[in-house]
Amino acid sequence: MTQTRSGQADQSLQSQRPQLIVHAGTHKTASTYIQERLHRNRKLLSSQGISLQDPLECKPKPKKLAAELCKRRTKRWKAFFMQQPEGQHCLLSAEQFAVPLTDPQCIRQLEALADAAGYELHIVIFIRSQLDYINSRYIYSLRRFYHHQTFEQFVDDALQGKLQNEKPKRGKIKRRQDVFDFWNYFQPLLKAKAKGLNVSFLPFRQEGVDPFEQFIRTINLSTTLPWKSCPRKHYNRSPRTRGVWLARVLSQLLRENGISPKSIGNSSQIILNEERQRRWNDPSFWGYSRKLTKKVTRHFEANNDRFAQAAWNCSWNDAFSTSNPDTQRRRTAYAPPSIEAEVRMHAVAQRLLNRIKQQQAAGHFSALKRLIRMMLRR
């Protein structure tokens, strides 16, 4: 889309070929926040010639369309295109698209589907520096009790292309493990971009810019338009230093008691709720020592520059040096200051374990009662 200086959509919009804009994450790059702001601004988007496939109001949901790609199916896509208003651009946002967009066949299929429906495909993906990204994924995976690794163990696995609790396949797509090596992970998209596909890789929070504004500018809309904001609850909150320590202890207890994290209702909120109730006001977790920072930086250095040249025609440092001073951050992690403090923290973890056991027992009892009622009706 083109913009006039006033920020309004250019009058030639209807004469352009509509775009199918696919915002594909990646993981831990403010996707939930961006989606909430898109939802709140769907009328403004429409006035600018963009139809949002809002998961709260529209079917098929974007994540279902991503799953359709992974399964090599087209039924939902055809239904989606049939519903779209003529002449408007279409916008989909779901981080689940990142998986099929690492597969060359899925990329070709999506291009063909868009072209057949009269759209030009535009893919938008945020890129987060590996130091920040790995740290964030560690907190995310501990918060959901996927493992009880130390940060150092998690980093070693990340450098080898291993991720905890990742399914080997999604649909017919083999899930890639090298998610932190962007040069290799996004090779299919980089090749498609070199052949002419419109792909926008955005350095996450470049120069401290709000990611929603980064996204809006990328789809050629003005940031001066009256965009509605959203409450802070839609910012992706993560456990802080004591919460991370507690999550690791609780995760180990769950493993010892044979409790799968998938069987725990609303597992991602347990540690956050505990922090809130106890009014812990700790600093953000940052697991790197200076030595580990250098190790990770050197590991990705060569491929990062290859990726940056292909994606942005500049060096990696030019894209990230001013916006991500992660190499200068000092380690911030919790360690109990005394034996008494450690005993208290372990007691908190044990209480949370007991609460989870009670909830599961109550759930099993309710399920048994429903089963008995069903059998008696026969």
GROMACS .gro file of C-alpha atoms in nm:
model
  378
    1MET     CA    1   0.000   0.000   0.000
    2THR     CA    2   0.108   0.355  -0.056
    3GLN     CA    3   0.046   0.641   0.184
    4THR     CA    4  -0.023   1.010   0.135
    5ARG     CA    5   0.160   1.252   0.360
    6SER     CA    6  -0.152   1.284   0.573
    7GLY     CA    7  -0.127   0.914   0.658
    8GLN     CA    8  -0.443   0.817   0.470
    9ALA     CA    9  -0.446   0.526   0.226
   10ASP     CA   10  -0.363   0.631  -0.132
   11GLN     CA   11  -0.666   0.665  -0.360
   12SER     CA   12  -0.507   0.419  -0.604
   13LEU     CA   13  -0.549   0.135  -0.352
   14GLN     CA   14  -0.826  -0.030  -0.552
   15SER     CA   15  -0.606  -0.039  -0.861
   16GLN     CA   16  -0.331  -0.231  -0.680
   17ARG     CA   17  -0.320  -0.606  -0.659
   18PRO     CA   18  -0.431  -0.692  -0.303
   19GLN     CA   19  -0.174  -0.837  -0.065
   20LEU     CA   20  -0.209  -1.139   0.158
   21ILE     CA   21  -0.003  -1.025   0.457
   22VAL     CA   22   0.110  -1.308   0.686
   23HIS     CA   23   0.263  -1.208   1.019
   24ALA     CA   24   0.442  -1.525   1.132
   25GLY     CA   25   0.597  -1.436   1.468
   26THR     CA   26   0.853  -1.562   1.545
   27HIS     CA   27   0.807  -1.709   1.891
   28LYS     CA   28   0.861  -1.464   2.181
   29THR     CA   29   0.852  -1.149   1.966
   30ALA     CA   30   0.543  -0.976   2.111
   31SER     CA   31   0.300  -1.160   1.881
   32THR     CA   32   0.021  -1.161   2.144
   33TYR     CA   33   0.062  -0.787   2.197
   34ILE     CA   34   0.061  -0.715   1.823
   35GLN     CA   35  -0.248  -0.933   1.772
   36GLU     CA   36  -0.437  -0.760   2.052
   37ARG     CA   37  -0.363  -0.418   1.905
   38LEU     CA   38  -0.467  -0.537   1.560
   39HIS     CA   39  -0.793  -0.662   1.712
   40ARG     CA   40  -0.858  -0.327   1.881
   41ASN     CA   41  -0.784  -0.141   1.557
   42ARG     CA   42  -0.968  -0.364   1.308
   43LYS     CA   43  -1.204  -0.079   1.202
   44LEU     CA   44  -0.911   0.154   1.141
   45LEU     CA   45  -0.735  -0.119   0.944
   46SER     CA   46  -1.047  -0.166   0.734
   47SER     CA   47  -1.060   0.208   0.661
   48GLN     CA   48  -0.704   0.175   0.531
   49GLY     CA   49  -0.798  -0.110   0.299
   50ILE     CA   50  -0.692  -0.404   0.515
   51SER     CA   51  -0.926  -0.685   0.622
   52LEU     CA   52  -0.805  -0.849   0.945
   53GLN     CA   53  -0.881  -1.218   0.992
   54ASP     CA   54  -0.948  -1.166   1.361
   55PRO     CA   55  -0.938  -1.498   1.552
   56LEU     CA   56  -1.189  -1.358   1.804
   57GLU     CA   57  -1.446  -1.288   1.533
   58CYS     CA   58  -1.359  -1.482   1.217
   59LYS     CA   59  -1.331  -1.841   1.108
   60PRO     CA   60  -1.114  -2.009   1.001
   61LYS     CA   61  -0.872  -1.885   1.265
   62PRO     CA   62  -0.520  -1.797   1.142
   63LYS     CA   63  -0.359  -2.077   1.343
   64LYS     CA   64  -0.597  -2.325   1.177
   65LEU     CA   65  -0.482  -2.197   0.838
   66ALA     CA   66  -0.122  -2.253   0.947
   67ALA     CA   67  -0.211  -2.610   1.048
   68GLU     CA   68  -0.378  -2.656   0.709
   69LEU     CA   69  -0.048  -2.573   0.538
   70CYS     CA   70   0.136  -2.825   0.755
   71LYS     CA   71  -0.117  -3.094   0.658
   72ARG     CA   72  -0.093  -3.002   0.285
   73ARG     CA   73  -0.465  -2.925   0.277
   74THR     CA   74  -0.647  -2.635   0.109
   75LYS     CA   75  -1.015  -2.657   0.215
   76ARG     CA   76  -0.994  -2.392   0.489
   77TRP     CA   77  -0.784  -2.164   0.269
   78LYS     CA   78  -1.045  -2.170  -0.006
   79ALA     CA   79  -1.318  -2.091   0.249
   80PHE     CA   80  -1.104  -1.806   0.385
   81PHE     CA   81  -1.052  -1.646   0.043
   82MET     CA   82  -1.422  -1.678  -0.040
   83GLN     CA   83  -1.510  -1.467   0.267
   84GLN     CA   84  -1.274  -1.177   0.192
   85PRO     CA   85  -1.410  -0.838   0.081
   86GLU     CA   86  -1.319  -0.768  -0.279
   87GLY     CA   87  -1.028  -0.530  -0.340
   88GLN     CA   88  -0.899  -0.526   0.020
   89HIS     CA   89  -0.570  -0.655   0.148
   90CYS     CA   90  -0.594  -0.954   0.389
   91LEU     CA   91  -0.400  -0.975   0.712
   92LEU     CA   92  -0.327  -1.296   0.906
   93SER     CA   93  -0.128  -1.306   1.229
   94ALA     CA   94  -0.022  -1.629   1.401
   95GLU     CA   95   0.322  -1.740   1.516
   96GLN     CA   96   0.223  -2.094   1.411
   97PHE     CA   97   0.301  -1.990   1.053
   98ALA     CA   98   0.673  -1.993   1.134
   99VAL     CA   99   0.684  -2.375   1.114
  100PRO     CA  100   0.539  -2.426   0.762
  101LEU     CA  101   0.735  -2.125   0.635
  102THR     CA  102   1.059  -2.316   0.695
  103ASP     CA  103   0.943  -2.577   0.443
  104PRO     CA  104   0.997  -2.500   0.069
  105GLN     CA  105   0.688  -2.693  -0.041
  106CYS     CA  106   0.464  -2.506   0.206
  107ILE     CA  107   0.599  -2.172   0.087
  108ARG     CA  108   0.528  -2.265  -0.275
  109GLN     CA  109   0.179  -2.389  -0.179
  110LEU     CA  110   0.098  -2.065   0.002
  111GLU     CA  111   0.223  -1.856  -0.291
  112ALA     CA  112   0.008  -2.060  -0.530
  113LEU     CA  113  -0.302  -2.031  -0.309
  114ALA     CA  114  -0.259  -1.654  -0.278
  115ASP     CA  115  -0.195  -1.610  -0.649
  116ALA     CA  116  -0.497  -1.819  -0.749
  117ALA     CA  117  -0.716  -1.602  -0.525
  118GLY     CA  118  -0.571  -1.283  -0.678
  119TYR     CA  119  -0.333  -1.183  -0.398
  120GLU     CA  120   0.038  -1.102  -0.379
  121LEU     CA  121   0.195  -1.274  -0.078
  122HIS     CA  122   0.382  -1.065   0.182
  123ILE     CA  123   0.542  -1.246   0.477
  124VAL     CA  124   0.649  -1.053   0.788
  125ILE     CA  125   0.873  -1.213   1.052
  126PHE     CA  126   1.045  -1.061   1.355
  127ILE     CA  127   1.402  -1.165   1.436
  128ARG     CA  128   1.528  -1.149   1.795
  129SER     CA  129   1.901  -1.158   1.878
  130GLN     CA  130   2.008  -1.504   1.997
  131LEU     CA  131   2.123  -1.389   2.340
  132ASP     CA  132   1.783  -1.238   2.411
  133TYR     CA  133   1.592  -1.514   2.231
  134ILE     CA  134   1.756  -1.808   2.411
  135ASN     CA  135   1.716  -1.637   2.748
  136SER     CA  136   1.347  -1.580   2.675
  137ARG     CA  137   1.289  -1.936   2.554
  138TYR     CA  138   1.452  -2.069   2.871
  139ILE     CA  139   1.210  -1.873   3.090
  140TYR     CA  140   0.915  -1.971   2.868
  141SER     CA  141   0.995  -2.343   2.881
  142LEU     CA  142   1.058  -2.345   3.258
  143ARG     CA  143   0.735  -2.153   3.320
  144ARG     CA  144   0.552  -2.443   3.152
  145PHE     CA  145   0.764  -2.705   3.335
  146TYR     CA  146   0.900  -2.862   3.015
  147HIS     CA  147   1.233  -2.940   3.186
  148HIS     CA  148   1.442  -2.857   3.493
  149GLN     CA  149   1.771  -2.773   3.325
  150THR     CA  150   2.011  -2.511   3.447
  151PHE     CA  151   2.050  -2.214   3.215
  152GLU     CA  152   2.396  -2.336   3.114
  153GLN     CA  153   2.257  -2.679   3.018
  154PHE     CA  154   1.978  -2.517   2.819
  155VAL     CA  155   2.224  -2.297   2.630
  156ASP     CA  156   2.446  -2.595   2.546
  157ASP     CA  157   2.143  -2.775   2.401
  158ALA     CA  158   2.039  -2.462   2.209
  159LEU     CA  159   2.383  -2.439   2.046
  160GLN     CA  160   2.342  -2.801   1.935
  161GLY     CA  161   1.997  -2.730   1.790
  162LYS     CA  162   1.801  -2.906   2.065
  163LEU     CA  163   1.478  -2.773   2.215
  164GLN     CA  164   1.294  -2.919   2.512
  165ASN     CA  165   0.947  -3.071   2.461
  166GLU     CA  166   0.926  -2.996   2.089
  167LYS     CA  167   0.719  -3.240   1.886
  168PRO     CA  168   0.919  -3.392   1.597
  169LYS     CA  169   0.645  -3.315   1.341
  170ARG     CA  170   0.362  -3.077   1.284
  171GLY     CA  171   0.121  -3.225   1.036
  172LYS     CA  172   0.342  -3.352   0.753
  173ILE     CA  173   0.620  -3.103   0.832
  174LYS     CA  174   0.925  -3.215   1.021
  175ARG     CA  175   0.977  -2.954   1.291
  176ARG     CA  176   1.314  -2.785   1.262
  177GLN     CA  177   1.533  -2.776   1.572
  178ASP     CA  178   1.786  -2.514   1.456
  179VAL     CA  179   1.553  -2.225   1.543
  180PHE     CA  180   1.834  -2.005   1.677
  181ASP     CA  181   2.049  -2.033   1.363
  182PHE     CA  182   1.853  -1.796   1.143
  183TRP     CA  183   2.074  -1.843   0.836
  184ASN     CA  184   1.989  -2.214   0.825
  185TYR     CA  185   1.640  -2.203   0.978
  186PHE     CA  186   1.508  -1.946   0.731
  187GLN     CA  187   1.705  -2.068   0.429
  188PRO     CA  188   1.386  -2.163   0.235
  189LEU     CA  189   1.240  -1.814   0.291
  190LEU     CA  190   1.570  -1.643   0.206
  191LYS     CA  191   1.582  -1.836  -0.122
  192ALA     CA  192   1.221  -1.745  -0.197
  193LYS     CA  193   1.299  -1.380  -0.115
  194ALA     CA  194   1.594  -1.388  -0.356
  195LYS     CA  195   1.356  -1.513  -0.627
  196GLY     CA  196   1.116  -1.224  -0.569
  197LEU     CA  197   0.884  -1.322  -0.282
  198ASN     CA  198   0.803  -1.022  -0.061
  199VAL     CA  199   0.955  -1.118   0.276
  200SER     CA  200   1.015  -0.862   0.553
  201PHE     CA  201   1.247  -0.969   0.833
  202LEU     CA  202   1.223  -0.716   1.117
  203PRO     CA  203   1.494  -0.681   1.386
  204PHE     CA  204   1.291  -0.704   1.707
  205ARG     CA  205   1.265  -0.367   1.887
  206GLN     CA  206   1.513  -0.205   1.648
  207GLU     CA  207   1.629   0.122   1.804
  208GLY     CA  208   1.379   0.063   2.085
  209VAL     CA  209   1.076   0.102   1.855
  210ASP     CA  210   0.748  -0.054   1.965
  211PRO     CA  211   0.704  -0.380   1.766
  212PHE     CA  212   0.347  -0.287   1.669
  213GLU     CA  213   0.478   0.033   1.513
  214GLN     CA  214   0.753  -0.165   1.338
  215PHE     CA  215   0.488  -0.394   1.194
  216ILE     CA  216   0.256  -0.109   1.090
  217ARG     CA  217   0.534   0.070   0.906
  218THR     CA  218   0.632  -0.250   0.729
  219ILE     CA  219   0.284  -0.288   0.578
  220ASN     CA  220   0.304   0.078   0.467
  221LEU     CA  221   0.066   0.232   0.716
  222SER     CA  222   0.139   0.552   0.905
  223THR     CA  223   0.218   0.535   1.277
  224THR     CA  224   0.052   0.878   1.312
  225LEU     CA  225  -0.293   0.731   1.256
  226PRO     CA  226  -0.510   0.711   1.574
  227TRP     CA  227  -0.408   0.358   1.672
  228LYS     CA  228  -0.568   0.233   1.993
  229SER     CA  229  -0.333   0.102   2.259
  230CYS     CA  230  -0.400  -0.201   2.481
  231PRO     CA  231  -0.364  -0.277   2.855
  232ARG     CA  232  -0.033  -0.403   2.987
  233LYS     CA  233  -0.191  -0.743   3.058
  234HIS     CA  234  -0.149  -0.816   2.687
  235TYR     CA  235   0.227  -0.766   2.713
  236ASN     CA  236   0.379  -1.109   2.750
  237ARG     CA  237   0.482  -1.120   3.118
  238SER     CA  238   0.757  -1.361   3.222
  239PRO     CA  239   0.867  -1.491   3.562
  240ARG     CA  240   1.149  -1.295   3.720
  241THR     CA  241   1.453  -1.419   3.908
  242ARG     CA  242   1.283  -1.589   4.206
  243GLY     CA  243   1.006  -1.717   3.981
  244VAL     CA  244   1.255  -1.880   3.745
  245TRP     CA  245   1.434  -2.048   4.038
  246LEU     CA  246   1.100  -2.170   4.180
  247ALA     CA  247   0.984  -2.298   3.839
  248ARG     CA  248   1.296  -2.511   3.806
  249VAL     CA  249   1.251  -2.668   4.151
  250LEU     CA  250   0.880  -2.733   4.093
  251SER     CA  251   0.951  -2.881   3.750
  252GLN     CA  252   1.192  -3.127   3.908
  253LEU     CA  253   0.932  -3.223   4.170
  254LEU     CA  254   0.672  -3.279   3.899
  255ARG     CA  255   0.913  -3.508   3.713
  256GLU     CA  256   0.992  -3.704   4.033
  257ASN     CA  257   0.617  -3.751   4.095
  258GLY     CA  258   0.544  -3.860   3.738
  259ILE     CA  259   0.321  -3.560   3.660
  260SER     CA  260   0.323  -3.446   3.298
  261PRO     CA  261   0.307  -3.067   3.248
  262LYS     CA  262   0.044  -3.129   2.978
  263SER     CA  263  -0.190  -3.269   3.243
  264ILE     CA  264  -0.180  -2.947   3.449
  265GLY     CA  265  -0.455  -2.695   3.381
  266ASN     CA  266  -0.334  -2.339   3.311
  267SER     CA  267   0.023  -2.442   3.392
  268SER     CA  268   0.179  -2.129   3.243
  269GLN     CA  269   0.016  -1.907   3.510
  270ILE     CA  270   0.117  -2.100   3.823
  271ILE     CA  271   0.451  -1.929   3.881
  272LEU     CA  272   0.324  -1.588   3.768
  273ASN     CA  273   0.032  -1.610   4.012
  274GLU     CA  274   0.264  -1.711   4.294
  275GLU     CA  275   0.490  -1.414   4.225
  276ARG     CA  276   0.189  -1.183   4.224
  277GLN     CA  277   0.040  -1.319   4.548
  278ARG     CA  278   0.372  -1.300   4.730
  279ARG     CA  279   0.440  -0.952   4.585
  280TRP     CA  280   0.783  -1.045   4.467
  281ASN     CA  281   0.929  -0.749   4.286
  282ASP     CA  282   1.249  -0.896   4.146
  283PRO     CA  283   1.465  -0.794   3.850
  284SER     CA  284   1.426  -0.965   3.514
  285PHE     CA  285   1.615  -1.292   3.473
  286TRP     CA  286   1.932  -1.280   3.262
  287GLY     CA  287   2.122  -1.608   3.275
  288TYR     CA  288   2.445  -1.522   3.096
  289SER     CA  289   2.785  -1.483   3.251
  290ARG     CA  290   3.032  -1.281   3.043
  291LYS     CA  291   3.201  -1.604   2.938
  292LEU     CA  292   2.873  -1.760   2.823
  293THR     CA  293   2.779  -1.440   2.639
  294LYS     CA  294   3.101  -1.459   2.437
  295LYS     CA  295   3.048  -1.829   2.368
  296VAL     CA  296   2.698  -1.777   2.224
  297THR     CA  297   2.798  -1.467   2.028
  298ARG     CA  298   3.092  -1.642   1.865
  299HIS     CA  299   2.887  -1.952   1.786
  300PHE     CA  300   2.636  -1.761   1.572
  301GLU     CA  301   2.862  -1.481   1.448
  302ALA     CA  302   2.943  -1.603   1.098
  303ASN     CA  303   2.592  -1.721   1.011
  304ASN     CA  304   2.437  -1.408   1.160
  305ASP     CA  305   2.635  -1.194   0.917
  306ARG     CA  306   2.531  -1.418   0.627
  307PHE     CA  307   2.168  -1.384   0.733
  308ALA     CA  308   2.190  -1.006   0.780
  309GLN     CA  309   2.340  -0.956   0.435
  310ALA     CA  310   2.064  -1.164   0.275
  311ALA     CA  311   1.781  -1.012   0.481
  312TRP     CA  312   1.889  -0.648   0.525
  313ASN     CA  313   2.198  -0.595   0.308
  314CYS     CA  314   2.402  -0.495   0.614
  315SER     CA  315   2.602  -0.658   0.893
  316TRP     CA  316   2.435  -0.818   1.196
  317ASN     CA  317   2.590  -0.555   1.426
  318ASP     CA  318   2.449  -0.274   1.214
  319ALA     CA  319   2.100  -0.421   1.262
  320PHE     CA  320   2.126  -0.497   1.634
  321SER     CA  321   2.411  -0.312   1.805
  322THR     CA  322   2.214  -0.001   1.910
  323SER     CA  323   1.888  -0.177   1.995
  324ASN     CA  324   2.014  -0.486   2.177
  325PRO     CA  325   2.309  -0.411   2.408
  326ASP     CA  326   2.280  -0.764   2.547
  327THR     CA  327   2.653  -0.827   2.531
  328GLN     CA  328   2.699  -0.569   2.809
  329ARG     CA  329   2.435  -0.704   3.048
  330ARG     CA  330   2.541  -0.866   3.373
  331ARG     CA  331   2.402  -1.193   3.502
  332THR     CA  332   2.084  -1.152   3.707
  333ALA     CA  333   1.964  -1.474   3.868
  334TYR     CA  334   1.833  -1.576   4.208
  335ALA     CA  335   2.035  -1.772   4.461
  336PRO     CA  336   1.894  -1.822   4.813
  337PRO     CA  337   2.097  -1.596   5.046
  338SER     CA  338   2.083  -1.849   5.333
  339ILE     CA  339   1.993  -2.208   5.416
  340GLU     CA  340   1.674  -2.080   5.582
  341ALA     CA  341   1.573  -1.893   5.264
  342GLU     CA  342   1.636  -2.202   5.053
  343VAL     CA  343   1.425  -2.416   5.287
  344ARG     CA  344   1.141  -2.162   5.260
  345MET     CA  345   1.159  -2.162   4.879
  346HIS     CA  346   1.151  -2.543   4.868
  347ALA     CA  347   0.847  -2.534   5.097
  348VAL     CA  348   0.673  -2.302   4.850
  349ALA     CA  349   0.748  -2.547   4.567
  350GLN     CA  350   0.613  -2.837   4.776
  351ARG     CA  351   0.289  -2.648   4.847
  352LEU     CA  352   0.243  -2.582   4.477
  353LEU     CA  353   0.304  -2.950   4.403
  354ASN     CA  354   0.043  -3.051   4.662
  355ARG     CA  355  -0.207  -2.806   4.513
  356ILE     CA  356  -0.151  -2.952   4.165
  357LYS     CA  357  -0.203  -3.305   4.301
  358GLN     CA  358  -0.528  -3.200   4.471
  359GLN     CA  359  -0.659  -3.036   4.153
  360GLN     CA  360  -0.577  -3.343   3.948
  361ALA     CA  361  -0.740  -3.575   4.201
  362ALA     CA  362  -1.053  -3.359   4.195
  363GLY     CA  363  -1.050  -3.363   3.817
  364HIS     CA  364  -1.016  -3.743   3.806
  365PHE     CA  365  -1.303  -3.777   4.056
  366SER     CA  366  -1.527  -3.550   3.845
  367ALA     CA  367  -1.442  -3.748   3.533
  368LEU     CA  368  -1.526  -4.073   3.712
  369LYS     CA  369  -1.864  -3.934   3.825
  370ARG     CA  370  -1.947  -3.830   3.467
  371LEU     CA  371  -1.853  -4.176   3.341
  372ILE     CA  372  -2.074  -4.345   3.601
  373ARG     CA  373  -2.370  -4.119   3.512
  374MET     CA  374  -2.328  -4.202   3.144
  375MET     CA  375  -2.321  -4.577   3.219
  376LEU     CA  376  -2.634  -4.553   3.436
  377ARG     CA  377  -2.827  -4.379   3.156
  378ARG     CA  378  -2.768  -4.670   2.919
   0.00000   0.00000   0.00000
